[in-house]
Coordinates of C-alpha atoms and ligand atoms in Angstrom, one line a residue:
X1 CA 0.0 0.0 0.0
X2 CA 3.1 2.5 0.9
X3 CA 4.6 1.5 -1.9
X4 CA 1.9 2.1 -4.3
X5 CA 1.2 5.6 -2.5
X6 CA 5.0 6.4 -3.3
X7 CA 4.7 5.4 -6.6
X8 CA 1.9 7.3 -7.5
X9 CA 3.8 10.5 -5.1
X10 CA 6.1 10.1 -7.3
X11 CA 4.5 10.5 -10.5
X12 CA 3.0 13.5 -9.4
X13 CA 5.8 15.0 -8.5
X14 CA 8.4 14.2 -11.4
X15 CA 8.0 17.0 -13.8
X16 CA 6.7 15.3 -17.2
X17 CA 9.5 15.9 -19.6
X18 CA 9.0 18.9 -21.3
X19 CA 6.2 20.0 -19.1
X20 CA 8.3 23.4 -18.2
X21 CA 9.1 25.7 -21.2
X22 CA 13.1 26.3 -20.1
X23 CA 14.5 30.0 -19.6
X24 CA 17.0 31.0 -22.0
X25 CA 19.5 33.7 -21.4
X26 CA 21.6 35.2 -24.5
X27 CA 24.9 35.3 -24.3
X28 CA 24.5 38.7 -23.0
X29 CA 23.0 38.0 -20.0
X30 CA 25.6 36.0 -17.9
X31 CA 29.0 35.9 -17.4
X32 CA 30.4 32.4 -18.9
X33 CA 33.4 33.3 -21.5
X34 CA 35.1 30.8 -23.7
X35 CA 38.7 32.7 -22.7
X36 CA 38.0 30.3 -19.4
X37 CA 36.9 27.1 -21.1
X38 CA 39.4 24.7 -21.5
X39 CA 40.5 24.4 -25.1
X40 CA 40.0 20.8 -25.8
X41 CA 36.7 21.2 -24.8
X42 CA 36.1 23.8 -26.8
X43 CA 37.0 21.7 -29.8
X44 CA 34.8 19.0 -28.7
X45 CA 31.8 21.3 -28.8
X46 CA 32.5 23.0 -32.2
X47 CA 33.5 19.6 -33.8
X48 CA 30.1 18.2 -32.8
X49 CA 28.6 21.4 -34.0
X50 CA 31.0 21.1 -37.6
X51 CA 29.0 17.9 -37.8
X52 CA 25.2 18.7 -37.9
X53 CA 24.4 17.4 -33.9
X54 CA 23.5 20.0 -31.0
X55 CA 26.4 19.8 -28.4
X56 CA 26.3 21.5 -24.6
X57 CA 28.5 22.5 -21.9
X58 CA 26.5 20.8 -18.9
X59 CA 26.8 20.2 -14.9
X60 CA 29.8 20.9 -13.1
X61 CA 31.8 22.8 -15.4
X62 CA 28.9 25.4 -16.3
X63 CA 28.2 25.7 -12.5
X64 CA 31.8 26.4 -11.8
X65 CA 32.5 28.9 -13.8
X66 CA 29.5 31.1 -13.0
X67 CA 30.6 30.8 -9.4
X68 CA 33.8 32.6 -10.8
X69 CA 35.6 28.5 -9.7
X70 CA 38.5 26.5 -11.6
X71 CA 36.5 23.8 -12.9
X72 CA 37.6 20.8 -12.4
X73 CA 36.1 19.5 -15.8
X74 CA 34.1 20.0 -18.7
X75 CA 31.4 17.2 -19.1
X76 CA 30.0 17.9 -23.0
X77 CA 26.2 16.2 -23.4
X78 CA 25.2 15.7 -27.3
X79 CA 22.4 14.5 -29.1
X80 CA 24.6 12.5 -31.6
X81 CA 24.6 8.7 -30.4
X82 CA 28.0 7.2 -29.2
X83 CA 28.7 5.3 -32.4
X84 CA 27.9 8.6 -34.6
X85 CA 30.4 10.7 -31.6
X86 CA 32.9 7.9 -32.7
X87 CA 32.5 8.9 -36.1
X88 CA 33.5 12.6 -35.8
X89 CA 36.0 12.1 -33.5
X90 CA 38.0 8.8 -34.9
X91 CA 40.7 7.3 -33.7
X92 CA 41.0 9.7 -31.2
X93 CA 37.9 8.4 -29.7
X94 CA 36.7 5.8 -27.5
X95 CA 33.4 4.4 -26.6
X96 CA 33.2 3.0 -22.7
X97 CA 30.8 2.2 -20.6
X98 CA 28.3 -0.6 -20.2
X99 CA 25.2 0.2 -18.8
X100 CA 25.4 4.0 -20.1
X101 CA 27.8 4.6 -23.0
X102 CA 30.1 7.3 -23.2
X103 CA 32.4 8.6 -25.5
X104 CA 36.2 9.7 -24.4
X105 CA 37.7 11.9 -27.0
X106 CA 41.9 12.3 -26.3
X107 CA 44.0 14.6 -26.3
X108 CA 47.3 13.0 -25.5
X109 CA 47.4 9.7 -23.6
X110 CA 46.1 11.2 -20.7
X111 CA 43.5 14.1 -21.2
X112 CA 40.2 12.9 -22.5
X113 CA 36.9 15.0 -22.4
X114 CA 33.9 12.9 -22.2
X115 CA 31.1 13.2 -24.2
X116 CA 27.7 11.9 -22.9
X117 CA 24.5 11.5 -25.2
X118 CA 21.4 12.4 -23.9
X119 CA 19.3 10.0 -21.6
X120 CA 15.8 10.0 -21.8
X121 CA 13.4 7.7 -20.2
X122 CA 12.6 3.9 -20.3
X123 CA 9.0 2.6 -21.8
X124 CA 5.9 4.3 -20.6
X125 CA 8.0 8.0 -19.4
X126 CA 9.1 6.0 -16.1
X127 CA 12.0 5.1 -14.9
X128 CA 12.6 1.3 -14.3
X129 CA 13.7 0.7 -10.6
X130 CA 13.5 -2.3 -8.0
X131 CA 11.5 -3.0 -5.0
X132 CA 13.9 -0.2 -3.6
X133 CA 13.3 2.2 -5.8
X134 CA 17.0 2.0 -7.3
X135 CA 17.3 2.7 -10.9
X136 CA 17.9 -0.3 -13.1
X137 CA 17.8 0.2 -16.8
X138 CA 19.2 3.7 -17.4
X139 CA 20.5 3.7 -21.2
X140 CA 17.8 5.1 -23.6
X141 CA 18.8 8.1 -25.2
X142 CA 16.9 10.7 -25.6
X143 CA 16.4 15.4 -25.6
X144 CA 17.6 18.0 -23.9
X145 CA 14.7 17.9 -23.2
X146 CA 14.5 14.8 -20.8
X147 CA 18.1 14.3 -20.2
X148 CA 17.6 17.5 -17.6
X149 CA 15.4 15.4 -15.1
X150 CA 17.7 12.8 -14.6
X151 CA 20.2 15.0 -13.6
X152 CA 21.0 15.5 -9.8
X153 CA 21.0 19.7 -8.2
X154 CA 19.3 22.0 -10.0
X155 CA 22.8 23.9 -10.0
X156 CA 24.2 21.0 -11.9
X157 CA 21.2 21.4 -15.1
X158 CA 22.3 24.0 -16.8
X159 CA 23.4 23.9 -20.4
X160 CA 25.9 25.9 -22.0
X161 CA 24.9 26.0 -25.9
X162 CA 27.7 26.0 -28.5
X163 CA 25.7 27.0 -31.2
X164 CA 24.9 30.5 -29.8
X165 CA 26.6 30.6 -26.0
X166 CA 23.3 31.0 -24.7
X167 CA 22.5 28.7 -21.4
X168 CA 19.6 27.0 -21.1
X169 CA 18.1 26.5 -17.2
X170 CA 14.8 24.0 -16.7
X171 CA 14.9 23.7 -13.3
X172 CA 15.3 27.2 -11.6
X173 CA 19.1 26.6 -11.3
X174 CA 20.2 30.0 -11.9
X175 CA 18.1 31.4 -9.2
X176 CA 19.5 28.5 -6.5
X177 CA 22.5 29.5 -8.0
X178 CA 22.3 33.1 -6.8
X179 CA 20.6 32.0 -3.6
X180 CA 23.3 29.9 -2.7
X181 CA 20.6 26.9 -2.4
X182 CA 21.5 23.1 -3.4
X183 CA 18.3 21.5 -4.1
X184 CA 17.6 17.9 -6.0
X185 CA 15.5 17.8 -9.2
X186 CA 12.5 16.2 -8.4
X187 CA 11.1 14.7 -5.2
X188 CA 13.9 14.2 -2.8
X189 CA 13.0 10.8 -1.2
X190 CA 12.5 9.5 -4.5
X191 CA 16.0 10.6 -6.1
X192 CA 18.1 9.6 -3.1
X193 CA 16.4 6.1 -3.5
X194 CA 17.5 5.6 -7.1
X195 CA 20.7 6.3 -6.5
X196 CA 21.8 7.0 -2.9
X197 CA 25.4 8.2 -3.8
X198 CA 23.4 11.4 -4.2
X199 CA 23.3 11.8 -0.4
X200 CA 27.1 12.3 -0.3
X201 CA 27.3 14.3 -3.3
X202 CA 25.1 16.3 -1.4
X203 CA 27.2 16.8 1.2
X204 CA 30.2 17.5 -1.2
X205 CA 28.8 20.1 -3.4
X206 CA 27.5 21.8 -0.1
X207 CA 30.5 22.1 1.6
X208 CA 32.5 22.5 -2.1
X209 CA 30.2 25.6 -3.2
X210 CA 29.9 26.9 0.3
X211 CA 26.0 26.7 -0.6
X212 CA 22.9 26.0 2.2
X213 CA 21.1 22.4 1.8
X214 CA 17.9 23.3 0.5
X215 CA 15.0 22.4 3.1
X216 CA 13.7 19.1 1.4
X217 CA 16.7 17.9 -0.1
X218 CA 18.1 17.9 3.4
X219 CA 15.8 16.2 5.7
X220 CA 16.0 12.9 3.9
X221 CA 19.6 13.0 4.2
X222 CA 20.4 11.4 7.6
X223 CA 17.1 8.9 8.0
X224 CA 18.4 7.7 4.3
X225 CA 21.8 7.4 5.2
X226 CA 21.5 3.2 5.6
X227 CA 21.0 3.1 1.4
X228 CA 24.8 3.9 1.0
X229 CA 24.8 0.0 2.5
X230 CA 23.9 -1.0 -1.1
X231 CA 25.8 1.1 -2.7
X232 CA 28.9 -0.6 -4.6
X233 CA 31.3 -0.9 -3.1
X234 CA 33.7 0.0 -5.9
X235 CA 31.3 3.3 -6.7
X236 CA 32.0 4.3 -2.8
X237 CA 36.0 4.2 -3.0
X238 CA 35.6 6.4 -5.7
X239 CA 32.9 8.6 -4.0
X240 CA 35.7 8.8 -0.4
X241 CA 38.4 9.8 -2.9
X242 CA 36.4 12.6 -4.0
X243 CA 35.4 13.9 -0.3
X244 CA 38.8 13.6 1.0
X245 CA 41.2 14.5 -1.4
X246 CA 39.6 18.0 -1.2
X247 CA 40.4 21.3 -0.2
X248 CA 37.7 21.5 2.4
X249 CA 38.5 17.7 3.7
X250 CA 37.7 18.6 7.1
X251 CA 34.2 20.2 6.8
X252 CA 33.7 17.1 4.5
X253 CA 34.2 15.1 7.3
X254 CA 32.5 17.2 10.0
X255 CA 29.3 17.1 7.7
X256 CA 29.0 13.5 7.0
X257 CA 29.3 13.2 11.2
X258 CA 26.8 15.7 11.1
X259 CA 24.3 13.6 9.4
X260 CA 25.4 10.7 10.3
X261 CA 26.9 9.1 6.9
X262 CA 30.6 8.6 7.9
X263 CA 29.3 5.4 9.3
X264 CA 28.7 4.2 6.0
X265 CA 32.1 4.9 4.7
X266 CA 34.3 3.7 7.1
X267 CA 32.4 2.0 9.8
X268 CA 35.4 0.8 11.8
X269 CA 36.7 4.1 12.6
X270 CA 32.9 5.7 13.3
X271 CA 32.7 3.2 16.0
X272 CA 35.8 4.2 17.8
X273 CA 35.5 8.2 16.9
X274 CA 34.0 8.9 20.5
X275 CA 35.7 7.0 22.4
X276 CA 39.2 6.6 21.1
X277 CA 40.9 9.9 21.1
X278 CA 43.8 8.4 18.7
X279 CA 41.6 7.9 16.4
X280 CA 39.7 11.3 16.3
X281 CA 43.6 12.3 16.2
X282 CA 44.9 10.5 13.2
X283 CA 41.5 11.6 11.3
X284 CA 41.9 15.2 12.3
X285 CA 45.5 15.5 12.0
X286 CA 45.5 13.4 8.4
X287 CA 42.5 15.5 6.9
X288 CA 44.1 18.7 8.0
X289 CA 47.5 17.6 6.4
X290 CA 45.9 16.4 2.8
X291 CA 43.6 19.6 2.9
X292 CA 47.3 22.0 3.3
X293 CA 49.1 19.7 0.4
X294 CA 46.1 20.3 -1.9
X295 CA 46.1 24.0 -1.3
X296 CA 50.0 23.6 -1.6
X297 CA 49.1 21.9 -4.9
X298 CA 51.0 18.8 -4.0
X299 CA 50.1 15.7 -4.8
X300 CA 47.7 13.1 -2.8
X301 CA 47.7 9.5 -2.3
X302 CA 44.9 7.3 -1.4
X303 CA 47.1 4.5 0.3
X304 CA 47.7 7.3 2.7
X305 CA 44.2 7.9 2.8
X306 CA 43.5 4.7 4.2
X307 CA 46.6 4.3 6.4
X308 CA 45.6 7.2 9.1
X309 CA 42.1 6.8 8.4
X310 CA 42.6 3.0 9.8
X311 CA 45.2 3.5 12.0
X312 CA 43.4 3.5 15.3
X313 CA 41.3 0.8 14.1
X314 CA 44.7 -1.3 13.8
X315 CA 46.1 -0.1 16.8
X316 CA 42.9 -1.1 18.4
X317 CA 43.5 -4.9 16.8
X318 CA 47.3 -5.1 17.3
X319 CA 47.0 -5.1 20.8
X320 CA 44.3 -7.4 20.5
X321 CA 47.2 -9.8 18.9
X322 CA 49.9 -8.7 20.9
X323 CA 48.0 -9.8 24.7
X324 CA 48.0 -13.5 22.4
X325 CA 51.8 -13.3 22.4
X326 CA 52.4 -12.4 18.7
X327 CA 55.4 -10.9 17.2
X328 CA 54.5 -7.1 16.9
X329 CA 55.4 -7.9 12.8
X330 CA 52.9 -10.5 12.7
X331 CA 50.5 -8.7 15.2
X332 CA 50.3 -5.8 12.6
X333 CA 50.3 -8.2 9.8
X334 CA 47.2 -10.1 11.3
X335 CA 45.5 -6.8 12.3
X336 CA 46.2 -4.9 9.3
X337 CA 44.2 -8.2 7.2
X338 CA 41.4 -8.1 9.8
X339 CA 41.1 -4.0 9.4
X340 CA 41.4 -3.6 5.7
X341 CA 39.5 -7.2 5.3
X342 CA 36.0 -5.1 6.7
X343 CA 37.0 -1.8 4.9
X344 CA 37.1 -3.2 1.5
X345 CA 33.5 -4.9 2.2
X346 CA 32.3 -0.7 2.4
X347 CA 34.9 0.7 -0.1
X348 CA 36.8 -1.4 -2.7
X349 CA 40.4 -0.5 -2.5
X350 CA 42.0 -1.8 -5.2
X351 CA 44.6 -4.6 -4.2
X352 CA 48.0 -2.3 -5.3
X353 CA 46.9 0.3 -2.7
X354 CA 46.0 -1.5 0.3
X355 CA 49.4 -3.5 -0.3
X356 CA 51.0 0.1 -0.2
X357 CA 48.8 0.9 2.8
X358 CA 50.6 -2.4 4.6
X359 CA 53.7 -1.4 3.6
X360 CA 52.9 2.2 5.3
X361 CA 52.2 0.7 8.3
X362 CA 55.2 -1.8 8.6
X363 CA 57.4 0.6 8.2
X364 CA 56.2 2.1 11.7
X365 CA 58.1 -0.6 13.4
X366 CA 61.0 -0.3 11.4
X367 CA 61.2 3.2 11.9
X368 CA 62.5 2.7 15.3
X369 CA 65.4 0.2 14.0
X370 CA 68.1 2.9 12.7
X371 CA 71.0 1.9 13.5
X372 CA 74.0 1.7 11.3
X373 CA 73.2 1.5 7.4
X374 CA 69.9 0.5 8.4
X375 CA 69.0 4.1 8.5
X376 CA 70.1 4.6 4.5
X377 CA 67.9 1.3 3.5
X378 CA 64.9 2.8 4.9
X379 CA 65.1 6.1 3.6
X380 CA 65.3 4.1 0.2
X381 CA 61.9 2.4 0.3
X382 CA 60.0 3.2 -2.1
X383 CA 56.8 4.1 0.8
X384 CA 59.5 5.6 3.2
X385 CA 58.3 9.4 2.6
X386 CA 54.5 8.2 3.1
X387 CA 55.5 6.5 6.3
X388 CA 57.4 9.4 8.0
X389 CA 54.6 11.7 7.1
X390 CA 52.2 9.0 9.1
X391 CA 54.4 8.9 11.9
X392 CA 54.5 12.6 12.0
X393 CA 50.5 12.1 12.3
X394 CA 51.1 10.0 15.1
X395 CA 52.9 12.4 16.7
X396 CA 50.3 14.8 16.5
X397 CA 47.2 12.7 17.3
X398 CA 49.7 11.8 20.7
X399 CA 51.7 9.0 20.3
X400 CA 54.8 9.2 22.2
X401 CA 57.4 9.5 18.9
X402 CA 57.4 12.7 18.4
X403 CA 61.4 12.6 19.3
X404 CA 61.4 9.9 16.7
X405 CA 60.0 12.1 14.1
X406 CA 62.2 14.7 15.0
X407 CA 65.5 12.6 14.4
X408 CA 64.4 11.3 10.6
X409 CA 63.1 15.2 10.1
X410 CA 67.3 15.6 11.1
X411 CA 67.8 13.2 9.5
X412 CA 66.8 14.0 5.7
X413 CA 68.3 17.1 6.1
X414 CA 72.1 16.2 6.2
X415 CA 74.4 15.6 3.8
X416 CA 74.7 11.8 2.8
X417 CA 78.0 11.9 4.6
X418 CA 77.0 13.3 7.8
X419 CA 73.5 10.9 7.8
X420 CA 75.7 8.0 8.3
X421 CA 77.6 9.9 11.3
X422 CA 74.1 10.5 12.8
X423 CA 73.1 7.2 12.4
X424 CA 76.0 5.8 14.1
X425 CA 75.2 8.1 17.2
X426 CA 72.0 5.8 17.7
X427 CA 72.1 3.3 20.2
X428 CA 73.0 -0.3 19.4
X429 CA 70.1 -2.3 19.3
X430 CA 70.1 -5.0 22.3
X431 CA 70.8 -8.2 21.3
X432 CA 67.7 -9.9 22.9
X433 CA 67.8 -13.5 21.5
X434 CA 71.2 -14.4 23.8
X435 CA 69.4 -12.7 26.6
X436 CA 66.6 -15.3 26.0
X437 CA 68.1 -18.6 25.7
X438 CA 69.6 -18.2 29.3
X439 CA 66.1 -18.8 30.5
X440 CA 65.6 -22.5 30.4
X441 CA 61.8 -22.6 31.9
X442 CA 60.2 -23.3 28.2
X443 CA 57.1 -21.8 30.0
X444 CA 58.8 -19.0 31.5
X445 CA 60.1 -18.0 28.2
X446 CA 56.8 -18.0 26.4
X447 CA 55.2 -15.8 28.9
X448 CA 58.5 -13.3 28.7
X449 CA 58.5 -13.2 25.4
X450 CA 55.0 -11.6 25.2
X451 CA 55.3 -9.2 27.6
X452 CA 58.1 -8.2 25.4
X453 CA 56.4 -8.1 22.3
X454 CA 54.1 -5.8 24.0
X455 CA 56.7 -3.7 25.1
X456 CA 58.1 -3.5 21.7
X457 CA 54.7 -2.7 20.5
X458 CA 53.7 0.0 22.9
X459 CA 57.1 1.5 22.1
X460 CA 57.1 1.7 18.4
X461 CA 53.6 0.3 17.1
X462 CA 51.4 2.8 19.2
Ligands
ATP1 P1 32.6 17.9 -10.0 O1 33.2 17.4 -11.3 O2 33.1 19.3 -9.6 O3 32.8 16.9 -8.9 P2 30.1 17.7 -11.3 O4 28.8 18.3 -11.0 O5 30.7 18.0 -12.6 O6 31.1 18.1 -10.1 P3 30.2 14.9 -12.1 O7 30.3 13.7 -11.2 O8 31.4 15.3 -12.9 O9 29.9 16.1 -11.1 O10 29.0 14.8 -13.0 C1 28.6 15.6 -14.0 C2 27.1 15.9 -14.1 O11 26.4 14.7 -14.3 C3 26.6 16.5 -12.8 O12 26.7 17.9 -12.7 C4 25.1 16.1 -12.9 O13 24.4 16.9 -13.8 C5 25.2 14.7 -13.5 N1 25.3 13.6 -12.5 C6 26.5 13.1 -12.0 N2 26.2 12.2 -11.1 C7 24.9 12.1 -10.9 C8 24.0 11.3 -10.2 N3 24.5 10.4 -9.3 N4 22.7 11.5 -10.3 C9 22.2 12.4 -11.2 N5 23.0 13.2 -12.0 C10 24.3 13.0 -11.8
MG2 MG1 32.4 17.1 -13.5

């Protein structure tokens, strides 16, 4: 019965395509030059245009630059069909995509602007979902026209015409624009429920644009948080890469608290926010780091990402293996497969990062072991830099190495010649295995050796 009430809600409320006549303003009435759109997509538009099809400047890009923003990209929608995109662009063209295919045009190895035809609706003007409400089918072409009402934020539906650099606006984006407003297309309920990622993106653009959550679009946010659970899990590491390699990482983060939706990304560290305060530290402490490097313009990685967002997490498990008398090396093996085993179940880290975020985290205990050359053969590994940055992070959140950090900060900065010098000044590391085979009590020993292990660990692994 609530299902058939939402269905028919929903019909009511969805906008027929092209119920609304759209506003048009001329080229003279807003402020969107080509001197700031980048060139190859330029030549995208006009080559589409060359060739008989109607071409647009539409979402992010178009919103971007009326906020006076860098864009980040230029997404060009077309009503040419993949196969005829293919044929103005060539070899210099490829078709990808499965369930909605795009076109990448190249320029270099590297650059690519995509090129999406418009999507119109399934059999009947409605969408096909499941018993959710999730979208299924989502790859009939269609207008302008139609393609609007699929899109997300009214801010993100407007369309910047090549043919006369007039933009086109269904949905009343210019006005949220101007207001500051980020509301969905459409019934909100229904649109998170066909594709929940919306609910972070709502968050993102939000804190991105600086722009207030729109009434209605917000109130579902936080009781619709549990969709993300069905959410791929692939989709989501893409989706956390985007809210935290970000300028504004820490308001990102504050936000999804705020509604409750960090729970859904990394549920491990959610549950220990409150009450662990190393790992509200290393969250903090690693957001605020990767939102100065991106202002820096420096680079990002996601293994690094993942290493401080886990590390209390694997702290919290370590010492779990450590009271069973592990090795602290196997300890933090064992924890760091237990950790990242129940991450990748919410976000799919690909295999070649979560082996760098291991080797992040190994390095911890080996940062302590400097003596000698040993020092040198550290500083070589290839996941070195990442690791000293981490325990800098550790140092902060309020771990007891902060002289530790100090001495490889010392370190780096001399002279080849004079690192070996400093390296010697390190104390000789004790030779415990003689120590231990004096004991003869095979029982005795065992129990030693733990309580060493957790020594070791609270000395270098905490
Ligand atoms: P940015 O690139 O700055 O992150 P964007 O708005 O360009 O923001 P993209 O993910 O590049 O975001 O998507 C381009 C456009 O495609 C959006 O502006 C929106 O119109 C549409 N879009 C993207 N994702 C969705 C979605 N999940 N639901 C509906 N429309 C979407
Ligand atoms: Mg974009």
């Amino acid at each position: 019965m609530l299902r058939w009430v939402n269905a028919v809600k929903s019909l009511f409320n969805r906008p027929h395509p092209s119920a609304k006549e759209p506003v048009r303003i001329p080229r003279s009435g807003h402020n969107i030059s080509r001197k700031f759109i980048d060139k190859r997509a330029l030549d995208v538009l006009y080559a589409l245009k060359r060739a008989g099809y109607e071409a647009y400047l539409v979402g992010g890009g178009v919103r971007d630059l009326l906020l006076g923003l860098e864009p980040k990209d230029f997404d060009v929608v077309t009503n040419a069909h993949p196969e005829a995109v293919k044929q103005v662009f060539g070899r210099k063209s490829r078709i990808i995509g499965r369930r909605f295919r795009l076109v990448h045009v190249y320029f270099g190895r590297h650059h690519f602007v995509e090129v999406a035809t418009f999507r119109g609706e399934s059999q009947g003007g409605q969408r096909k979902t499941d018993e959710r409400g999730r979208i299924l089918f989502d790859n009939v072409y269609g207008t302008m026209d139609e393609d609007v009402w699929r899109r997300d934020f009214t801010v993100n539906a407007l369309y910047y015409n090549i043919r006369d650099f007039s933009l086109i606006d269904y949905v009343g984006g210019l006005e949220d624009l101007k207001q500051g407003l980020l509301r969905l297309i459409g019934e909100p309920e229904t649109r998170y429920r066909e594709d929940p990622v919306r609910l972070i993106r709502a968050v993102r653009f939000a804190v991105k644009l600086g722009f207030k959550i729109e009434p209605n679009t917000e109130a579902p946010i936080q009781p619709l948080g549990h969709l993300l659970q069905e959410v791929a899990p692939a989709r989501l590491f893409e989706e956390v890469l985007k809210l935290f390699h970000n300028r504004q990482a820490v308001t990102v983060f504050e936000k999804l608290r705020h509604y409750n939706l960090f729970r859904y990304l990394f549920p491990q560290v959610d549950a220990l926010l409150d009450e662990d305060a190393l790992t509200r530290g290393m969250v903090l402490a690693g957001l605020h780091s990767t939102q100065k490097r991106l202002q820096q313009d420096k680079g990002v990685n996601p293994a690094f990402l993942f290493a401080f967002m886990l590390w209390g997490p694997l702290v919290q498990r370590m010492q779990y293996y450590l009271s069973q008398a592990m090795q602290p090396a196997q300890a933090l093996a064992a924890a760091a497969d237990d950790v990242i085993g129940r991450q990748i179940r919410t976000t799919a880290i690909p295999k070649r990062i979560t082996q760098q975020v291991r080797d992040i985290w190994h390095l911890q205990l080996r940062l302590d072991n400097r003596y000698g050359d040993r020092a040198a053969r550290l500083a070589e590994h290839p996941r070195f830099r990442a690791a000293y940055d981490l325990l800098g992070l550790r140092a902060e959140a309020g771990e007891p190495v902060r002289a530790l950090f100090e001495w490889w900060t010392t370190y780096q900065a001399l002279s080849p010649v004079d690192r070996v010098a400093f390296a010697l000044e390190v104390a000789k590391p004790k030779r415990r295995r003689k120590r231990r085979r004096r004991n003869r009590n095979p029982y005795r020993r065992r129990a030693r050796s733990a309580e060493a292990d957790i020594d070791q660990g609270s000395e270098a692994g905490e």
